[in-house]
PDB file of C-alpha atoms in Angstrom:
ATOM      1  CA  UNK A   5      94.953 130.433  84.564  1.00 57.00           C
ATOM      2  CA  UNK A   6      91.947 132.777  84.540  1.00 71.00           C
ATOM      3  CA  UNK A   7      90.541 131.704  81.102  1.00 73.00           C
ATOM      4  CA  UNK A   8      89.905 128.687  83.241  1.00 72.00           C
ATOM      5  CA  UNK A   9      88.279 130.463  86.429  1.00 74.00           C
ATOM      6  CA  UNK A  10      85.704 132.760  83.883  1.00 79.00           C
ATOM      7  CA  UNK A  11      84.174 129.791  83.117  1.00 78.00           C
ATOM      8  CA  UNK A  12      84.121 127.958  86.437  1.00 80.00           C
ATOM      9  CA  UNK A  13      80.790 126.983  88.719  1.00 86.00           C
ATOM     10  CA  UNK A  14      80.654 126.499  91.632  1.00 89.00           C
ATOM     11  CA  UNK A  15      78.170 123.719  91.714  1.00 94.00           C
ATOM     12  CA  UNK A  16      74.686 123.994  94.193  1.00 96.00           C
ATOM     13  CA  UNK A  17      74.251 121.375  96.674  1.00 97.00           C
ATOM     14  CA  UNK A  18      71.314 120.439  94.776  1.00 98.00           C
ATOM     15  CA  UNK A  19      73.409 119.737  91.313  1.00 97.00           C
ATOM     16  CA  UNK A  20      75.805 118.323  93.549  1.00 97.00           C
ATOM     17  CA  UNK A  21      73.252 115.508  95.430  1.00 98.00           C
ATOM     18  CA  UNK A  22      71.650 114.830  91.548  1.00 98.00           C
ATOM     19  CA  UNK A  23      74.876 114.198  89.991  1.00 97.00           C
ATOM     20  CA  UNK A  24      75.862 111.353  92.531  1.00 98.00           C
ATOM     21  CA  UNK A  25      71.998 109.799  93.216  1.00 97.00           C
ATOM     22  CA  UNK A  26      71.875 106.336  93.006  1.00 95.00           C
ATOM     23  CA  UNK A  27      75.669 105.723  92.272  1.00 97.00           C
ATOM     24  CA  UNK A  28      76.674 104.361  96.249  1.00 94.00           C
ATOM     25  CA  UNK A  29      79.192 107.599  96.498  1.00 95.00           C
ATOM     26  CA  UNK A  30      78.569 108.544 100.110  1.00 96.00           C
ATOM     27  CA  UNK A  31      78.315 112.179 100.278  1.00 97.00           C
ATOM     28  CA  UNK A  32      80.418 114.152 103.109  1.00 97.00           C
ATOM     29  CA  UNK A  33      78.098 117.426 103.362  1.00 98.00           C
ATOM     30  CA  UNK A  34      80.066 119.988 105.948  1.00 98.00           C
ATOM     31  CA  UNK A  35      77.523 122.479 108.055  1.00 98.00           C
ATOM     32  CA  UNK A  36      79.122 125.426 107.634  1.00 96.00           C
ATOM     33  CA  UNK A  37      76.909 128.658 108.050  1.00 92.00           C
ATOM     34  CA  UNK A  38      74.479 129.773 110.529  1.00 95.00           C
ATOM     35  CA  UNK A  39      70.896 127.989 109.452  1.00 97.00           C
ATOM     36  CA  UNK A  40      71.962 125.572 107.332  1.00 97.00           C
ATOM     37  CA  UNK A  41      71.011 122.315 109.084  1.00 98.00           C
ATOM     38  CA  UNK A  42      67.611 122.235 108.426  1.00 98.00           C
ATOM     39  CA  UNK A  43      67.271 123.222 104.388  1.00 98.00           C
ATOM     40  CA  UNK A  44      70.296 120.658 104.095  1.00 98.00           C
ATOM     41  CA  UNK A  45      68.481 117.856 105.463  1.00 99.00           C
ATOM     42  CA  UNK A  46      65.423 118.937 104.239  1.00 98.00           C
ATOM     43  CA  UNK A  47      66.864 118.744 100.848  1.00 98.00           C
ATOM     44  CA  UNK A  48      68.242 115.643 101.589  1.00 98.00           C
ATOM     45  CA  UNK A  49      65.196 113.881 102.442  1.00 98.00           C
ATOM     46  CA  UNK A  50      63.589 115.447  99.322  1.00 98.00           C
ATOM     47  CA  UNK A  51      66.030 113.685  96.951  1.00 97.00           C
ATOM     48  CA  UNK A  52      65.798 110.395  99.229  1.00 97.00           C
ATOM     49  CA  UNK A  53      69.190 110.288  99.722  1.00 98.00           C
ATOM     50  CA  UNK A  54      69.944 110.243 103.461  1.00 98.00           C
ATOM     51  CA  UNK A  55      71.195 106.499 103.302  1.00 97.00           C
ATOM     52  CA  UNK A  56      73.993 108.116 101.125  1.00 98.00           C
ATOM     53  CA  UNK A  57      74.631 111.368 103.096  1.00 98.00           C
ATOM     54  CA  UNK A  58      76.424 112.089 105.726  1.00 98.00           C
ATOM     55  CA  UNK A  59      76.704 115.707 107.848  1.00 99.00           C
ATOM     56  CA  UNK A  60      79.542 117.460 109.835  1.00 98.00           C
ATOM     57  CA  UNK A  61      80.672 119.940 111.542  1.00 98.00           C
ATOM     58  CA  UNK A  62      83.628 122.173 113.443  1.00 96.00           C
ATOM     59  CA  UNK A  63      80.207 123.767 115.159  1.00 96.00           C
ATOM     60  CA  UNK A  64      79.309 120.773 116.998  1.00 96.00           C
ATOM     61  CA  UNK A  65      75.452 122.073 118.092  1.00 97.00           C
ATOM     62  CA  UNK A  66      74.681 121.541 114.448  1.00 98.00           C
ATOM     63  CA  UNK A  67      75.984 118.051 115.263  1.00 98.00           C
ATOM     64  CA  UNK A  68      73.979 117.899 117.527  1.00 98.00           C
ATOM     65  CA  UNK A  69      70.387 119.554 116.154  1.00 98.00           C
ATOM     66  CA  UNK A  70      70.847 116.279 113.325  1.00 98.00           C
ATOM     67  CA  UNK A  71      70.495 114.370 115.922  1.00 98.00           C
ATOM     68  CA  UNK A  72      67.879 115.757 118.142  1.00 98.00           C
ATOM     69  CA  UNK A  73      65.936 116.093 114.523  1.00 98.00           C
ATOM     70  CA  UNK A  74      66.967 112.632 113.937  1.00 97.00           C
ATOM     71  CA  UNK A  75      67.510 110.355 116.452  1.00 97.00           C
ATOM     72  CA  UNK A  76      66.908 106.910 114.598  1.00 96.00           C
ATOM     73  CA  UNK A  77      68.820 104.022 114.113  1.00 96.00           C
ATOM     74  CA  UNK A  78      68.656 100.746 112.531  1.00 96.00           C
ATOM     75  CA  UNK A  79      68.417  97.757 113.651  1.00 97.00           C
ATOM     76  CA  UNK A  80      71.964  97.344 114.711  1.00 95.00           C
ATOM     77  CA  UNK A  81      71.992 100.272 116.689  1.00 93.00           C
ATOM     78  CA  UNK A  82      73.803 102.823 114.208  1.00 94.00           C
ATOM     79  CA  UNK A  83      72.879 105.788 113.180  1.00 96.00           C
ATOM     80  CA  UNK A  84      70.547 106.501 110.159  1.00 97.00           C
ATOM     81  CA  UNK A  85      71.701 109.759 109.994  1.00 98.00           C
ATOM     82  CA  UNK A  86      75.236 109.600 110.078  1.00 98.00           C
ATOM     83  CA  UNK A  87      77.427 112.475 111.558  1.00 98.00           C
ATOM     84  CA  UNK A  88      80.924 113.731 112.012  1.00 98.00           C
ATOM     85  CA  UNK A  89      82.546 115.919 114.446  1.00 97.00           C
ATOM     86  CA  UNK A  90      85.431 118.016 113.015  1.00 97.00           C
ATOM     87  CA  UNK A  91      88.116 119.027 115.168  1.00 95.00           C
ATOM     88  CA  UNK A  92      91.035 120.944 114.335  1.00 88.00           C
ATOM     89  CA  UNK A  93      94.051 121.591 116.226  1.00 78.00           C
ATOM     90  CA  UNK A  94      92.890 120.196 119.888  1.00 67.00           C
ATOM     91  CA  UNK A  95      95.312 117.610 119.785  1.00 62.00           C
ATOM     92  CA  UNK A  96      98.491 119.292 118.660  1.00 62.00           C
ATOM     93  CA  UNK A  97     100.164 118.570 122.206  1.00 57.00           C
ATOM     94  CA  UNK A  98      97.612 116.225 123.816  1.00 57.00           C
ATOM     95  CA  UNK A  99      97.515 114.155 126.339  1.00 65.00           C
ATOM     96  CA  UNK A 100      95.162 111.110 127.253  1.00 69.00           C
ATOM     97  CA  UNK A 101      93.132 113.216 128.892  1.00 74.00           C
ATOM     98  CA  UNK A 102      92.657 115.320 125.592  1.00 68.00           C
ATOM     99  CA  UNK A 103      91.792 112.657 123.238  1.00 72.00           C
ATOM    100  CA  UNK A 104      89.097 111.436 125.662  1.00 81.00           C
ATOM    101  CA  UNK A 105      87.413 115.058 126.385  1.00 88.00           C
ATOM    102  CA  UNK A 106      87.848 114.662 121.733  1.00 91.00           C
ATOM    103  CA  UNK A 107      85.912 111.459 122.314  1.00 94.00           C
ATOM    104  CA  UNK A 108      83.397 112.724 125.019  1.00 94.00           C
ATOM    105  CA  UNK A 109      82.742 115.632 123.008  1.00 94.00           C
ATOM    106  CA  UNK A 110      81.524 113.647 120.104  1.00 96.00           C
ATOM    107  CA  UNK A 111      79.773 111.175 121.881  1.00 97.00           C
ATOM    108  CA  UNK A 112      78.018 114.081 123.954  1.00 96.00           C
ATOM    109  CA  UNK A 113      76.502 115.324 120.470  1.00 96.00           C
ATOM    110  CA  UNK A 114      75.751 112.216 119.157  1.00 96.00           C
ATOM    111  CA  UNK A 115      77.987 112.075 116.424  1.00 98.00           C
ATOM    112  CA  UNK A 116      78.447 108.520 114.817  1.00 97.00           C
ATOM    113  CA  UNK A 117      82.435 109.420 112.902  1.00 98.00           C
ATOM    114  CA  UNK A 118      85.017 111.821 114.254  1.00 98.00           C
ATOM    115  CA  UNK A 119      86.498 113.544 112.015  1.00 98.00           C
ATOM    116  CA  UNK A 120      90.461 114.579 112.641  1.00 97.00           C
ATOM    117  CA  UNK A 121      92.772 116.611 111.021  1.00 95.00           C
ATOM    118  CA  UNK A 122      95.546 114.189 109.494  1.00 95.00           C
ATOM    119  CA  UNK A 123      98.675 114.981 111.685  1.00 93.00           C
ATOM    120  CA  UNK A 124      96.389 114.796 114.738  1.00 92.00           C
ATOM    121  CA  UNK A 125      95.525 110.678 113.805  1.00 95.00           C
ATOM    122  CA  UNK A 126      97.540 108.883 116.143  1.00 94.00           C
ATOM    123  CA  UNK A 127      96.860 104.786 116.931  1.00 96.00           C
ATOM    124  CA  UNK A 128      95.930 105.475 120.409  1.00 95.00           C
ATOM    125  CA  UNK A 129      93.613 108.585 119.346  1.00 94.00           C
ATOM    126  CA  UNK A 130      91.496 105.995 116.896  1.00 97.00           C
ATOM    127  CA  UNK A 131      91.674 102.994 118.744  1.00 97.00           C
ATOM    128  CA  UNK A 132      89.731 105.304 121.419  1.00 96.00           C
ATOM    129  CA  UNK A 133      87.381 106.711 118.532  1.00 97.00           C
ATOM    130  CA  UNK A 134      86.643 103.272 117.514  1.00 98.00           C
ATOM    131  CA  UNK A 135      86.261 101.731 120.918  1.00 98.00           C
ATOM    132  CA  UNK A 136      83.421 103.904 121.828  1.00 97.00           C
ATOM    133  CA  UNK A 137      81.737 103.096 118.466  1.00 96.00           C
ATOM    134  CA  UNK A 138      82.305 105.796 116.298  1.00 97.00           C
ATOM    135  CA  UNK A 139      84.269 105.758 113.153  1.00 98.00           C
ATOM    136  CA  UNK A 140      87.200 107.945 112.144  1.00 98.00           C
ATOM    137  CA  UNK A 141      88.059 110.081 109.099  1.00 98.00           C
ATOM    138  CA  UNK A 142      91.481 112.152 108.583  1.00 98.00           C
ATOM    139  CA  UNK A 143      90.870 115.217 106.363  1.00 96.00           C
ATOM    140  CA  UNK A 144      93.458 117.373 105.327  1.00 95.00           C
ATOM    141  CA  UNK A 145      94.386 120.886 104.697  1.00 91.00           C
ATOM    142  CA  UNK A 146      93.788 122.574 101.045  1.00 88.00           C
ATOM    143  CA  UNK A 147      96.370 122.486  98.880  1.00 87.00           C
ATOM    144  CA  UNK A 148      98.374 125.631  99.568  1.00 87.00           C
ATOM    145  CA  UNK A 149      98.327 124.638 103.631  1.00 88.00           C
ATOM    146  CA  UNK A 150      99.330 120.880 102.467  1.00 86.00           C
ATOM    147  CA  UNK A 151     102.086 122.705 100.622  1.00 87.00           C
ATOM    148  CA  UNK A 152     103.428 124.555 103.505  1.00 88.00           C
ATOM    149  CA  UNK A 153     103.350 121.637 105.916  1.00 86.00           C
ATOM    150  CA  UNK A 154     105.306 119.759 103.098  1.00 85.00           C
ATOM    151  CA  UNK A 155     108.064 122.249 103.067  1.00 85.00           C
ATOM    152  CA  UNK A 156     108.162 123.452 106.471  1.00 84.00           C
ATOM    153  CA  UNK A 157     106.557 120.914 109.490  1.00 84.00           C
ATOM    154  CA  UNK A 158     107.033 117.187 107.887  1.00 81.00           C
ATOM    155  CA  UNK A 159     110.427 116.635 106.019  1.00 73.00           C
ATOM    156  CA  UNK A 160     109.725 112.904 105.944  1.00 73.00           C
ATOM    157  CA  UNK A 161     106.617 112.764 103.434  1.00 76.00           C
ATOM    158  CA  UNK A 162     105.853 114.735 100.949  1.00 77.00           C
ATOM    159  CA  UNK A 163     102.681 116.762  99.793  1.00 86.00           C
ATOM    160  CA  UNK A 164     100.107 114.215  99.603  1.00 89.00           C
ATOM    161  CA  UNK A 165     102.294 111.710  99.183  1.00 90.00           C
ATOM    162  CA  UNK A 166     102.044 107.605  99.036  1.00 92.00           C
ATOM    163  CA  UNK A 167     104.339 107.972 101.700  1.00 91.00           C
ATOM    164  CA  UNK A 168     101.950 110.189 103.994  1.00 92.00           C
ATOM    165  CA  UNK A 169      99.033 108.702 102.900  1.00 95.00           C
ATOM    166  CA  UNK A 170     100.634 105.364 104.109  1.00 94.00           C
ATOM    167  CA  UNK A 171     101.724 107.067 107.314  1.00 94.00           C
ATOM    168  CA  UNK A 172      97.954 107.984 108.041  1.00 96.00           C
ATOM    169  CA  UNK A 173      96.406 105.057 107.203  1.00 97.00           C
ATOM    170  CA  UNK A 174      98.747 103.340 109.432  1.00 97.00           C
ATOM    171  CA  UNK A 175      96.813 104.893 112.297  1.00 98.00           C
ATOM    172  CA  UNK A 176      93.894 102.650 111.712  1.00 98.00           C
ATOM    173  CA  UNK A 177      91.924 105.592 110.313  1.00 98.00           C
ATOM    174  CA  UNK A 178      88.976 104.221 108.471  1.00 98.00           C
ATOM    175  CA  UNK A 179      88.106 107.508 105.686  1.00 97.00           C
ATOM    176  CA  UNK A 180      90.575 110.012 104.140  1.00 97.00           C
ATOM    177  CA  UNK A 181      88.954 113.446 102.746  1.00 96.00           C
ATOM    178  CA  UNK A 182      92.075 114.317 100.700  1.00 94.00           C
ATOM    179  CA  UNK A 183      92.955 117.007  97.957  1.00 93.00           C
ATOM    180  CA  UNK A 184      94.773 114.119  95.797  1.00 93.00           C
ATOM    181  CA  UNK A 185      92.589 111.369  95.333  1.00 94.00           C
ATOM    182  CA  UNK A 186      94.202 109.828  92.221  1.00 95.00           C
ATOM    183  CA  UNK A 187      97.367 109.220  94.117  1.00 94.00           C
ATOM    184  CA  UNK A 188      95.005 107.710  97.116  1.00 95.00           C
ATOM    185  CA  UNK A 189      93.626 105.469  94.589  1.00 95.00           C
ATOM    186  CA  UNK A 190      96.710 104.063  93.214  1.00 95.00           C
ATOM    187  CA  UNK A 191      98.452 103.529  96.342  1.00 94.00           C
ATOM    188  CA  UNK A 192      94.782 101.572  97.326  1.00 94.00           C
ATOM    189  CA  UNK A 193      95.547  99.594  94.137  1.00 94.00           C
ATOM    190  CA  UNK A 194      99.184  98.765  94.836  1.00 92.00           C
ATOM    191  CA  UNK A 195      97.923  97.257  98.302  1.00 88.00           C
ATOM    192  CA  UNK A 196      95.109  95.475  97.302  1.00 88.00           C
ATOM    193  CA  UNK A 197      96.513  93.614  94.207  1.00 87.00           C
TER     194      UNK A 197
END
């Protein structure tokens, strides 16, 4: 409805970071333009919030500039700045030798989480991720690709579904970054009763 979209903001960063200060949501900030690694964590330190931040990126040398900027860790050996690598599509047909050149890749930028898209999760790909000390996250496509895969690549769950939420989880995957949250959070509640 466009009554609805004339009165719509698209929030700043800024008004983003202020709204969830202080409240233990971690923030998933994507790099996504040319130049915006530095004013982002710049920003982020500003509003002391880099314990509840964390950065990614398809464009891995951003990745990477985080964590020539920042190399520090605590004293357990982690990351204070913690970063995901997004990948897309490289493991649509893959082959061991895939998923570790996904895991090199990651590990070669310093990134502390890969992040994969959900139909790429399998066991053996997170097992791998999580063996070489990174965490894993499973985002998935807006609504309108979610929608097509629905109808036209997975006839065995639906769009957003308990059912595929259940099938990614199964993978061991340790974050979702879904478009459905509410059903997320009542399947969570049905299995943690």
């Amino acid at each position: 409805p466009t009554h609805k979209l004339d009165q719509a903001r698209i929030p700043l960063l800024k008004d983003v970071l202020l709204a969830l200060r202080g409240t233990g949501v971690i923030v998933k900030i994507e790099l996504k333009g040319e130049g915006v690694t530095e004013p982002v964590l710049q920003l982020v330190e500003e509003m002391d919030m880099v314990h509840q931040c964390h950065f990614s990126s398809f464009v891995h040398d951003r990745i990477a500039l985080v964590r020539q900027l920042h190399p520090e860790t605590h004293t357990d050996g982690s990351h204070v700045y913690k970063t995901g690598a997004l990948f897309h599509d490289e493991l649509e047909s893959a082959t061991d030798e895939d998923e570790d050149d996904v895991v090199q890749q990651a590990l070669k930028v310093g990134a502390s989480e890969v992040h994969l898209k959900y139909d790429q999760c399998t066991k053996d790909i997170i097992a791998k991720i999580h063996n070489a000390g990174m965490s894993s996250m499973a985002w998935f496509r807006g609504p309108v690709g979610m929608k097509q895969d629905s109808q036209h690549k997975y006839h065995d769950v639906g769009n957003e579904d308990i059912a595929m939420y259940r099938a990614v989880m199964d993978t061991g995957v340790r974050q979702l970054c879904c478009n459905r949250p509410n059903v997320l959070v009542h399947y969570l509640h049905q299995l943690y009763r």
